[in-house]
mmCIF file of C-alpha atoms in Angstrom:
data_model
loop_
_atom_site.group_PDB
_atom_site.id
_atom_site.type_symbol
_atom_site.label_atom_id
_atom_site.label_comp_id
_atom_site.label_asym_id
_atom_site.label_seq_id
_atom_site.Cartn_x
_atom_site.Cartn_y
_atom_site.Cartn_z
ATOM 1 C CA MET A 1 -11.755 99.844 22.037
ATOM 2 C CA THR A 2 -9.235 97.519 24.145
ATOM 3 C CA GLN A 3 -9.006 94.078 24.152
ATOM 4 C CA VAL A 4 -8.863 91.808 27.195
ATOM 5 C CA ILE A 5 -8.052 88.510 26.981
ATOM 6 C CA PHE A 6 -9.147 86.285 30.815
ATOM 7 C CA LEU A 7 -6.910 83.560 30.643
ATOM 8 C CA PRO A 8 -8.868 79.837 31.238
ATOM 9 C CA HIS A 9 -10.489 79.510 34.321
ATOM 10 C CA ASP A 10 -11.880 76.428 35.954
ATOM 11 C CA GLU A 11 -14.465 77.425 37.105
ATOM 12 C CA LEU A 12 -15.263 81.092 36.364
ATOM 13 C CA CYS A 13 -14.292 80.798 32.798
ATOM 14 C CA PRO A 14 -13.657 77.586 31.338
ATOM 15 C CA ASP A 15 -12.415 78.408 27.926
ATOM 16 C CA GLY A 16 -10.963 82.001 28.593
ATOM 17 C CA MET A 17 -12.828 85.088 27.173
ATOM 18 C CA VAL A 18 -12.373 87.917 25.289
ATOM 19 C CA VAL A 19 -13.635 90.966 25.660
ATOM 20 C CA GLU A 20 -13.772 94.783 24.097
ATOM 21 C CA VAL A 21 -13.395 97.385 27.230
ATOM 22 C CA GLU A 22 -13.916 101.071 27.034
ATOM 23 C CA PRO A 23 -10.149 102.819 28.335
ATOM 24 C CA GLY A 24 -11.205 104.139 32.244
ATOM 25 C CA VAL A 25 -13.483 100.818 32.871
ATOM 26 C CA THR A 26 -11.660 97.943 35.684
ATOM 27 C CA LEU A 27 -10.951 94.978 35.385
ATOM 28 C CA CYS A 28 -13.288 93.972 37.508
ATOM 29 C CA ASP A 29 -16.278 95.699 35.944
ATOM 30 C CA ALA A 30 -15.249 94.216 32.884
ATOM 31 C CA ALA A 31 -15.195 91.141 33.883
ATOM 32 C CA LEU A 32 -18.344 91.075 35.910
ATOM 33 C CA ALA A 33 -20.424 93.274 32.790
ATOM 34 C CA GLN A 34 -19.032 89.419 30.495
ATOM 35 C CA GLY A 35 -20.413 87.350 33.333
ATOM 36 C CA VAL A 36 -17.107 86.144 34.922
ATOM 37 C CA GLU A 37 -18.063 86.224 38.405
ATOM 38 C CA ILE A 38 -15.147 86.991 40.045
ATOM 39 C CA GLU A 39 -14.889 87.171 43.781
ATOM 40 C CA HIS A 40 -15.240 91.019 45.367
ATOM 41 C CA ALA A 41 -16.634 90.844 48.808
ATOM 42 C CA CYS A 42 -15.670 93.861 49.186
ATOM 43 C CA GLU A 43 -18.192 95.492 46.648
ATOM 44 C CA LYS A 44 -14.767 96.534 44.820
ATOM 45 C CA SER A 45 -13.631 99.705 47.916
ATOM 46 C CA CYS A 46 -9.622 98.185 47.499
ATOM 47 C CA ALA A 47 -10.412 96.628 51.377
ATOM 48 C CA CYS A 48 -10.464 92.430 49.850
ATOM 49 C CA THR A 49 -7.578 90.226 48.011
ATOM 50 C CA THR A 50 -10.867 88.378 46.436
ATOM 51 C CA CYS A 51 -10.951 89.873 43.137
ATOM 52 C CA HIS A 52 -6.922 89.859 42.962
ATOM 53 C CA VAL A 53 -5.569 89.036 39.295
ATOM 54 C CA VAL A 54 -2.421 88.694 37.700
ATOM 55 C CA VAL A 55 -2.119 90.827 34.723
ATOM 56 C CA ARG A 56 0.364 88.712 32.130
ATOM 57 C CA GLU A 57 0.076 90.750 29.223
ATOM 58 C CA GLY A 58 0.152 94.987 29.394
ATOM 59 C CA PHE A 59 0.683 95.259 33.062
ATOM 60 C CA ASP A 60 2.696 98.354 32.383
ATOM 61 C CA SER A 61 0.064 100.471 30.828
ATOM 62 C CA LEU A 62 -1.631 100.203 33.843
ATOM 63 C CA GLU A 63 -1.471 103.250 36.436
ATOM 64 C CA GLU A 64 0.595 102.308 39.771
ATOM 65 C CA ALA A 65 -0.882 100.795 42.157
ATOM 66 C CA ASP A 66 -1.716 103.069 45.128
ATOM 67 C CA GLU A 67 -0.657 102.496 48.975
ATOM 68 C CA LEU A 68 -4.238 101.120 49.533
ATOM 69 C CA GLU A 69 -3.519 98.792 47.344
ATOM 70 C CA GLU A 70 -0.312 97.237 47.660
ATOM 71 C CA ASP A 71 -0.804 96.208 51.232
ATOM 72 C CA MET A 72 -3.932 94.800 50.231
ATOM 73 C CA LEU A 73 -2.155 93.121 47.415
ATOM 74 C CA ASP A 74 0.396 91.608 50.532
ATOM 75 C CA LYS A 75 -2.424 89.520 51.930
ATOM 76 C CA ALA A 76 -3.520 87.912 48.636
ATOM 77 C CA TRP A 77 -2.643 84.304 47.339
ATOM 78 C CA GLY A 78 -0.241 83.693 45.012
ATOM 79 C CA LEU A 79 1.164 86.954 44.772
ATOM 80 C CA GLU A 80 3.076 87.779 41.447
ATOM 81 C CA PRO A 81 5.038 90.950 40.439
ATOM 82 C CA GLU A 82 2.327 91.222 37.626
ATOM 83 C CA SER A 83 -0.314 91.111 40.762
ATOM 84 C CA ARG A 84 -3.402 93.780 40.672
ATOM 85 C CA LEU A 85 -6.172 93.919 42.146
ATOM 86 C CA SER A 86 -9.108 93.762 39.413
ATOM 87 C CA CYS A 87 -11.305 96.725 41.092
ATOM 88 C CA GLN A 88 -8.483 98.899 41.057
ATOM 89 C CA ALA A 89 -6.598 98.307 37.862
ATOM 90 C CA VAL A 90 -8.242 100.982 34.821
ATOM 91 C CA VAL A 91 -8.231 99.281 31.302
ATOM 92 C CA GLY A 92 -6.193 101.677 29.774
ATOM 93 C CA ASP A 93 -5.269 102.109 25.393
ATOM 94 C CA GLN A 94 -3.421 98.602 25.672
ATOM 95 C CA ASP A 95 -4.357 95.050 25.657
ATOM 96 C CA LEU A 96 -4.182 93.173 28.166
ATOM 97 C CA VAL A 97 -3.962 89.555 29.177
ATOM 98 C CA VAL A 98 -5.347 88.586 32.680
ATOM 99 C CA GLU A 99 -5.396 85.476 35.073
ATOM 100 C CA ILE A 100 -7.155 85.217 37.449
ATOM 101 C CA PRO A 101 -5.677 82.757 39.894
ATOM 102 C CA LYS A 102 -7.644 79.581 41.159
ATOM 103 C CA TYR A 103 -7.691 80.546 44.691
ATOM 104 C CA THR A 104 -8.755 83.587 46.912
ATOM 105 C CA ILE A 105 -8.565 84.422 50.589
ATOM 106 C CA ASN A 106 -11.928 84.930 51.377
ATOM 107 C CA GLN A 107 -12.633 83.894 55.250
ATOM 108 C CA VAL A 108 -16.413 84.699 54.493
ATOM 109 C CA SER A 109 -17.363 83.761 51.153
ATOM 110 C CA GLU A 110 -21.069 83.423 50.672
ATOM 111 C CA ASN A 111 -20.061 80.644 47.710
ATOM 112 C CA HIS A 112 -18.623 78.308 49.220
#
């Protein structure tokens, strides 16, 4: 099992969260399984940027983003060099520290 630390986010997980995740699971699925309701407006099909996260530690252990993900990330709010779409970032065998940005770009958000 791989440890994934979600840093505190005011709305989604105010105290942060540490979870054990099987390698092969996406960061989005790992968050959702623990009740962290990270947005995923495109239903995890790599067609939006609402599940954008920043991998603060362990970024290099993830497989590289493909061209489609890179193109989508260019549209994300608060893009950083360690940014990934959590629906595409698959957990490996190295522990990760993940930050969920304060804002997302979701023009059709149903929860707002």
